Amino acid sequence: MSGTRVSARGVGTIMGINPLPLIIPCHRVVAGDGLGGYSGGADGQGLATKRWLLEFEGALPPTLF
């Protein structure tokens, strides 16, 4: 829940057009039931990139594999 009246799809659209994803950290937006999605990084590696960024920042514990 975003705490606003903006729908999840609306938030996703806003994050998808973010021109500076490392300056405006859209990778920190997570779903209520998991990491959600992420379009940054190499083709097909968005979620892995999001996980790495969150681990690097200390916001997510590192995975075992």
Coordinates of C-alpha atoms in Angstrom, one line a residue:
M1 CA 0.0 0.0 0.0
S2 CA 1.5 3.3 -1.1
G3 CA -0.4 5.4 1.5
T4 CA -1.9 7.4 -1.4
R5 CA -4.8 6.9 -3.7
V6 CA -2.5 6.0 -6.6
S7 CA -3.1 2.4 -7.8
A8 CA -0.3 -0.2 -8.0
R9 CA -0.4 0.1 -11.7
G10 CA -0.1 3.9 -11.5
V11 CA 3.0 3.6 -9.2
G12 CA 4.5 1.1 -11.6
T13 CA 4.0 3.5 -14.5
I14 CA 5.6 6.3 -12.6
M15 CA 8.6 4.1 -11.6
G16 CA 8.9 2.9 -15.2
I17 CA 9.4 6.4 -16.6
N18 CA 12.0 7.4 -13.9
P19 CA 14.9 8.9 -15.9
L20 CA 17.4 8.6 -13.0
P21 CA 16.8 5.3 -11.3
L22 CA 19.9 5.4 -9.1
I23 CA 19.3 9.0 -8.1
I24 CA 15.6 8.6 -7.6
P25 CA 15.7 5.1 -6.1
C26 CA 12.6 3.4 -7.6
H27 CA 14.2 0.0 -6.8
R28 CA 13.1 0.6 -3.2
V29 CA 9.4 0.3 -4.1
V30 CA 8.4 -3.2 -3.2
A31 CA 5.2 -5.1 -3.5
G32 CA 3.2 -6.1 -0.4
D33 CA 3.8 -9.8 -1.1
G34 CA 7.4 -9.7 -2.3
L35 CA 9.9 -7.7 -4.3
G36 CA 7.6 -6.8 -7.1
G37 CA 9.1 -6.0 -10.5
Y38 CA 11.9 -3.9 -11.8
S39 CA 12.8 -3.0 -15.4
G40 CA 16.4 -1.8 -14.7
G41 CA 19.5 -3.7 -15.4
A42 CA 20.4 -6.0 -18.3
D43 CA 17.6 -7.5 -20.4
G44 CA 15.8 -10.1 -18.4
Q45 CA 17.8 -9.4 -15.3
G46 CA 15.6 -6.7 -13.7
L47 CA 14.6 -8.6 -10.6
A48 CA 18.1 -9.9 -10.0
T49 CA 19.4 -6.3 -10.3
K50 CA 16.7 -5.0 -7.9
R51 CA 17.7 -7.7 -5.4
W52 CA 21.4 -6.9 -5.7
L53 CA 20.7 -3.1 -5.2
L54 CA 18.7 -3.8 -2.1
E55 CA 21.3 -6.2 -0.7
F56 CA 24.1 -3.7 -1.5
E57 CA 22.2 -1.0 0.4
G58 CA 21.6 -3.4 3.4
A59 CA 17.9 -3.2 3.0
L60 CA 17.6 -6.9 2.2
P61 CA 19.7 -9.8 3.6
P62 CA 21.9 -11.5 1.1
T63 CA 20.6 -14.8 -0.4
L64 CA 22.4 -18.0 0.0
F65 CA 22.5 -18.7 -3.7

